mmCIF file of C-alpha atoms in Angstrom:
data_model
loop_
_atom_site.group_PDB
_atom_site.id
_atom_site.type_symbol
_atom_site.label_atom_id
_atom_site.label_comp_id
_atom_site.label_asym_id
_atom_site.label_seq_id
_atom_site.Cartn_x
_atom_site.Cartn_y
_atom_site.Cartn_z
ATOM 1 C CA ALA A 261 175.536 56.743 -15.361
ATOM 2 C CA GLN A 262 178.334 57.459 -12.944
ATOM 3 C CA SER A 263 177.879 59.645 -9.889
ATOM 4 C CA VAL A 264 179.589 60.624 -6.671
ATOM 5 C CA ALA A 265 178.013 61.756 -3.419
ATOM 6 C CA GLN A 266 179.832 63.691 -0.746
ATOM 7 C CA PRO A 267 177.148 64.033 1.920
ATOM 8 C CA GLU A 268 178.917 66.646 4.037
ATOM 9 C CA ASP A 269 179.439 70.203 2.822
ATOM 10 C CA GLN A 270 181.684 70.955 5.787
ATOM 11 C CA VAL A 271 183.711 68.884 8.239
ATOM 12 C CA ASN A 272 185.247 70.453 11.332
ATOM 13 C CA VAL A 273 187.890 68.676 13.367
ATOM 14 C CA ALA A 274 190.334 69.648 16.078
ATOM 15 C CA GLU A 275 194.026 69.480 15.304
ATOM 16 C CA GLY A 276 195.476 66.126 16.314
ATOM 17 C CA ASN A 277 192.150 64.321 16.044
ATOM 18 C CA PRO A 278 191.382 61.773 13.349
ATOM 19 C CA LEU A 279 189.413 62.991 10.346
ATOM 20 C CA THR A 280 187.065 61.321 7.889
ATOM 21 C CA VAL A 281 185.628 62.803 4.712
ATOM 22 C CA LYS A 282 182.876 60.654 3.264
ATOM 23 C CA CYS A 283 182.343 59.591 -0.337
ATOM 24 C CA THR A 284 179.974 57.127 -1.956
ATOM 25 C CA TYR A 285 179.816 56.366 -5.649
ATOM 26 C CA SER A 286 177.705 54.755 -8.318
ATOM 27 C CA VAL A 287 179.028 53.117 -11.476
ATOM 28 C CA SER A 288 177.680 50.343 -13.652
ATOM 29 C CA GLY A 289 180.930 48.390 -13.594
ATOM 30 C CA ASN A 290 184.042 48.406 -11.428
ATOM 31 C CA PRO A 291 185.364 51.799 -10.369
ATOM 32 C CA TYR A 292 188.549 53.747 -10.453
ATOM 33 C CA LEU A 293 188.323 56.078 -7.450
ATOM 34 C CA PHE A 294 190.242 59.262 -6.709
ATOM 35 C CA TRP A 295 190.615 61.971 -4.105
ATOM 36 C CA TYR A 296 191.762 65.469 -5.003
ATOM 37 C CA VAL A 297 192.403 68.465 -2.754
ATOM 38 C CA GLN A 298 192.142 72.149 -3.545
ATOM 39 C CA TYR A 299 193.989 74.625 -1.353
ATOM 40 C CA PRO A 300 193.025 78.318 -1.561
ATOM 41 C CA ASN A 301 193.992 79.908 -4.887
ATOM 42 C CA ARG A 302 195.479 76.640 -6.098
ATOM 43 C CA GLY A 303 194.454 74.006 -8.604
ATOM 44 C CA LEU A 304 193.228 70.523 -7.856
ATOM 45 C CA GLN A 305 195.999 68.330 -6.498
ATOM 46 C CA PHE A 306 195.932 64.557 -6.669
ATOM 47 C CA LEU A 307 195.926 62.838 -3.263
ATOM 48 C CA LEU A 308 195.392 59.161 -3.932
ATOM 49 C CA LYS A 309 193.601 56.630 -6.099
ATOM 50 C CA TYR A 310 192.185 53.144 -6.001
ATOM 51 C CA ILE A 311 192.697 51.097 -9.134
ATOM 52 C CA THR A 312 192.836 47.491 -7.983
ATOM 53 C CA GLY A 313 194.373 45.352 -5.246
ATOM 54 C CA ASP A 314 194.537 46.310 -1.589
ATOM 55 C CA ASN A 315 191.374 48.072 -0.469
ATOM 56 C CA LEU A 316 193.346 50.445 1.760
ATOM 57 C CA VAL A 317 195.128 53.042 -0.308
ATOM 58 C CA LYS A 318 197.765 55.370 1.087
ATOM 59 C CA GLY A 319 198.408 58.744 -0.488
ATOM 60 C CA SER A 320 200.076 62.097 -0.046
ATOM 61 C CA TYR A 321 200.355 64.047 3.225
ATOM 62 C CA GLY A 322 199.461 61.040 5.393
ATOM 63 C CA PHE A 323 196.002 60.553 3.915
ATOM 64 C CA GLU A 324 194.486 57.167 3.206
ATOM 65 C CA ALA A 325 191.197 55.867 1.876
ATOM 66 C CA GLU A 326 189.423 52.549 2.064
ATOM 67 C CA PHE A 327 187.548 51.082 -0.860
ATOM 68 C CA ASN A 328 184.426 49.259 0.335
ATOM 69 C CA LYS A 329 182.675 47.567 -2.547
ATOM 70 C CA SER A 330 179.634 46.387 -0.604
ATOM 71 C CA GLN A 331 178.944 49.899 0.671
ATOM 72 C CA THR A 332 180.134 51.585 -2.546
ATOM 73 C CA SER A 333 182.216 53.928 -0.433
ATOM 74 C CA PHE A 334 185.688 55.427 -0.578
ATOM 75 C CA HIS A 335 186.024 57.523 2.582
ATOM 76 C CA LEU A 336 189.136 59.633 3.050
ATOM 77 C CA LYS A 337 190.883 59.394 6.404
ATOM 78 C CA LYS A 338 193.842 60.702 8.319
ATOM 79 C CA PRO A 339 194.816 59.587 11.838
ATOM 80 C CA SER A 340 195.877 63.016 13.075
ATOM 81 C CA ALA A 341 194.672 66.218 11.415
ATOM 82 C CA LEU A 342 196.860 69.268 10.866
ATOM 83 C CA VAL A 343 195.712 72.864 10.507
ATOM 84 C CA SER A 344 197.413 72.833 7.100
ATOM 85 C CA ASP A 345 194.978 70.103 5.968
ATOM 86 C CA SER A 346 192.215 72.707 5.843
ATOM 87 C CA ALA A 347 191.081 72.743 2.212
ATOM 88 C CA LEU A 348 188.372 71.593 -0.185
ATOM 89 C CA TYR A 349 188.339 67.855 -0.905
ATOM 90 C CA PHE A 350 186.815 66.214 -3.960
ATOM 91 C CA CYS A 351 186.067 62.564 -4.573
ATOM 92 C CA ALA A 352 185.924 61.338 -8.188
ATOM 93 C CA VAL A 353 185.061 58.119 -10.009
ATOM 94 C CA ARG A 354 185.443 56.569 -13.401
ATOM 95 C CA ASP A 355 184.078 53.270 -14.643
ATOM 96 C CA ARG A 356 187.023 50.974 -15.295
ATOM 97 C CA ASN A 357 185.404 49.551 -18.408
ATOM 98 C CA SER A 358 184.387 52.851 -19.960
ATOM 99 C CA GLY A 359 187.555 53.543 -21.913
ATOM 100 C CA ASN A 360 189.005 57.009 -21.576
ATOM 101 C CA THR A 361 185.844 58.672 -20.321
ATOM 102 C CA PRO A 362 186.275 61.647 -18.021
ATOM 103 C CA LEU A 363 186.238 61.630 -14.262
ATOM 104 C CA VAL A 364 182.980 62.386 -12.491
ATOM 105 C CA PHE A 365 183.372 64.506 -9.358
ATOM 106 C CA GLY A 366 181.391 65.073 -6.210
ATOM 107 C CA LYS A 367 180.497 68.561 -5.012
ATOM 108 C CA GLY A 368 183.329 68.739 -2.554
ATOM 109 C CA THR A 369 183.687 68.827 1.227
ATOM 110 C CA ARG A 370 185.327 71.718 3.005
ATOM 111 C CA LEU A 371 187.579 70.501 5.784
ATOM 112 C CA SER A 372 188.384 72.910 8.577
ATOM 113 C CA VAL A 373 191.001 71.869 11.122
ATOM 114 C CA ILE A 374 190.960 74.008 14.230
ATOM 115 C CA ALA A 375 194.041 74.538 16.349
ATOM 116 C CA GLU B 47 208.268 69.273 -16.182
ATOM 117 C CA ALA B 48 205.976 72.274 -16.361
ATOM 118 C CA GLY B 49 202.450 71.692 -15.143
ATOM 119 C CA VAL B 50 199.128 72.641 -16.673
ATOM 120 C CA THR B 51 198.898 76.398 -17.065
ATOM 121 C CA GLN B 52 195.672 78.366 -17.256
ATOM 122 C CA PHE B 53 195.236 82.007 -18.160
ATOM 123 C CA PRO B 54 193.867 84.296 -16.880
ATOM 124 C CA SER B 55 193.602 83.323 -13.237
ATOM 125 C CA HIS B 56 190.681 85.695 -12.734
ATOM 126 C CA SER B 57 188.321 87.454 -15.103
ATOM 127 C CA VAL B 58 185.457 89.808 -14.357
ATOM 128 C CA ILE B 59 183.274 90.729 -17.321
ATOM 129 C CA GLU B 60 179.872 92.215 -17.907
ATOM 130 C CA LYS B 61 176.922 90.195 -19.088
ATOM 131 C CA GLY B 62 176.916 90.066 -22.869
ATOM 132 C CA GLN B 63 180.672 90.388 -23.253
ATOM 133 C CA THR B 64 183.019 87.745 -24.609
ATOM 134 C CA VAL B 65 185.751 85.978 -22.646
ATOM 135 C CA THR B 66 188.382 83.522 -23.815
ATOM 136 C CA LEU B 67 190.093 81.176 -21.396
ATOM 137 C CA ARG B 68 193.314 79.434 -22.286
ATOM 138 C CA CYS B 69 194.849 76.160 -21.148
ATOM 139 C CA ASP B 70 198.365 74.941 -21.862
ATOM 140 C CA PRO B 71 198.579 71.228 -21.058
ATOM 141 C CA ILE B 72 201.674 69.296 -20.122
ATOM 142 C CA SER B 73 203.772 68.838 -23.231
ATOM 143 C CA GLY B 74 203.038 65.523 -24.910
ATOM 144 C CA HIS B 75 199.701 64.952 -23.184
ATOM 145 C CA ASP B 76 197.163 63.997 -25.824
ATOM 146 C CA ASN B 77 194.130 64.245 -23.547
ATOM 147 C CA LEU B 78 192.837 67.636 -22.471
ATOM 148 C CA TYR B 79 189.723 68.159 -20.384
ATOM 149 C CA TRP B 80 187.710 71.217 -19.423
ATOM 150 C CA TYR B 81 185.652 71.214 -16.229
ATOM 151 C CA ARG B 82 183.629 73.890 -14.439
ATOM 152 C CA ARG B 83 182.641 74.350 -10.813
ATOM 153 C CA VAL B 84 179.812 76.668 -9.973
ATOM 154 C CA MET B 85 179.952 77.835 -6.348
ATOM 155 C CA GLY B 86 178.935 75.080 -3.944
ATOM 156 C CA LYS B 87 178.248 72.542 -6.650
ATOM 157 C CA GLU B 88 180.169 69.610 -8.070
ATOM 158 C CA ILE B 89 182.958 69.936 -10.607
ATOM 159 C CA LYS B 90 181.179 69.251 -13.891
ATOM 160 C CA PHE B 91 182.730 67.922 -17.038
ATOM 161 C CA LEU B 92 182.511 70.161 -20.098
ATOM 162 C CA LEU B 93 184.511 68.472 -22.833
ATOM 163 C CA HIS B 94 187.429 66.248 -23.729
ATOM 164 C CA PHE B 95 189.981 66.612 -26.512
ATOM 165 C CA VAL B 96 192.227 63.872 -27.810
ATOM 166 C CA LYS B 97 194.913 65.801 -29.618
ATOM 167 C CA GLU B 98 192.984 68.293 -31.741
ATOM 168 C CA SER B 99 189.771 66.283 -31.936
ATOM 169 C CA LYS B 100 186.762 66.668 -29.674
ATOM 170 C CA GLN B 101 186.261 63.237 -28.140
ATOM 171 C CA ASP B 102 183.313 64.160 -25.969
ATOM 172 C CA GLU B 103 181.567 67.514 -25.686
ATOM 173 C CA SER B 104 178.453 66.265 -23.962
ATOM 174 C CA GLY B 105 178.986 68.558 -20.988
ATOM 175 C CA MET B 106 179.031 71.832 -22.900
ATOM 176 C CA PRO B 107 176.087 73.839 -21.542
ATOM 177 C CA ASN B 108 174.964 75.489 -24.780
ATOM 178 C CA ASN B 109 176.172 76.988 -28.028
ATOM 179 C CA ARG B 110 177.523 80.089 -26.303
ATOM 180 C CA PHE B 111 180.540 77.955 -25.390
ATOM 181 C CA LEU B 112 183.151 77.163 -28.027
ATOM 182 C CA ALA B 113 186.290 75.150 -27.374
ATOM 183 C CA GLU B 114 189.208 74.696 -29.719
ATOM 184 C CA ARG B 115 192.529 72.924 -29.640
ATOM 185 C CA THR B 116 194.337 73.852 -32.817
ATOM 186 C CA GLY B 117 197.373 71.702 -33.519
ATOM 187 C CA GLY B 118 196.674 69.558 -30.498
ATOM 188 C CA THR B 119 198.623 71.780 -28.137
ATOM 189 C CA TYR B 120 196.952 74.524 -26.122
ATOM 190 C CA SER B 121 193.203 74.895 -25.904
ATOM 191 C CA THR B 122 190.869 77.871 -25.670
ATOM 192 C CA LEU B 123 187.355 78.055 -24.274
ATOM 193 C CA LYS B 124 185.339 81.019 -25.467
ATOM 194 C CA VAL B 125 182.093 82.175 -23.903
ATOM 195 C CA GLN B 126 180.096 84.490 -26.143
ATOM 196 C CA PRO B 127 177.967 86.207 -25.004
ATOM 197 C CA ALA B 128 178.529 85.589 -21.306
ATOM 198 C CA GLU B 129 175.566 85.235 -18.960
ATOM 199 C CA LEU B 130 175.419 85.531 -15.171
ATOM 200 C CA GLU B 131 175.080 81.756 -14.721
ATOM 201 C CA ASP B 132 178.415 81.214 -16.474
ATOM 202 C CA SER B 133 180.236 82.446 -13.377
ATOM 203 C CA GLY B 134 182.396 79.818 -11.744
ATOM 204 C CA VAL B 135 185.850 78.313 -11.752
ATOM 205 C CA TYR B 136 186.945 76.703 -15.004
ATOM 206 C CA PHE B 137 189.514 73.953 -14.644
ATOM 207 C CA CYS B 138 191.626 72.381 -17.316
ATOM 208 C CA ALA B 139 193.375 69.024 -16.946
ATOM 209 C CA SER B 140 195.631 66.964 -19.148
ATOM 210 C CA SER B 141 196.665 63.337 -19.144
ATOM 211 C CA GLN B 142 198.479 60.782 -21.176
ATOM 212 C CA ARG B 143 196.781 57.428 -21.692
ATOM 213 C CA GLY B 144 196.997 55.345 -18.546
ATOM 214 C CA SER B 145 198.190 58.210 -16.359
ATOM 215 C CA GLY B 146 196.273 60.376 -13.952
ATOM 216 C CA TYR B 147 194.962 63.836 -14.565
ATOM 217 C CA THR B 148 197.043 66.921 -13.834
ATOM 218 C CA PHE B 149 194.925 69.979 -13.216
ATOM 219 C CA GLY B 150 195.679 73.635 -13.715
ATOM 220 C CA SER B 151 194.989 76.273 -11.095
ATOM 221 C CA GLY B 152 191.744 77.249 -12.742
ATOM 222 C CA THR B 153 190.260 80.475 -14.048
ATOM 223 C CA ARG B 154 187.731 82.183 -11.813
ATOM 224 C CA LEU B 155 185.155 83.814 -14.067
ATOM 225 C CA THR B 156 182.732 86.357 -12.669
ATOM 226 C CA VAL B 157 179.987 87.707 -14.892
ATOM 227 C CA VAL B 158 178.306 90.831 -13.527
#
């Protein structure tokens, strides 16, 4: 079975500081990994994904994430946080060999960037 | 192109009543997914349509939930009768094979 763990319910960071939102996953095979963001009163927006190739993936709004197979992690990072980054962030996984099965999501991490 | 549209955006109903949520996917997307997030918990898969067929409905909580996708276009998710634990945000997403998911804004359902 596939699963995603986001160990932090809330992450607080000062504007201008680097941020990290943690994600670990479990799949039986090789993973497709995703990050989505939900701003207030908005739907889930795609940020970035890891399919294959370079372990460091760059996405929208200056975010990046590093796939670490040995640690089964896919932490989301940004070098310098903005107040406008405050939102709910979801990590998701799908087994690459499972056909068109649906994404499995974590419970989300609320990021609060303080000016 | 238009995105995934969900209606209504909010719904407040009493326990025992019926509610129908609607999702209009991106035109031409064969895959349509319903997900639900209960407050503070993960986004949980409910079911997956490929065109008008139910590919996977393993996440449907119980037989009070009925999803349809007539003609392979829009989809409805009916809850009848609604219970308090059905409250949450219901998301719909669509995709074409090989592409990523596009999510709608969600319907926030509150059962009182």
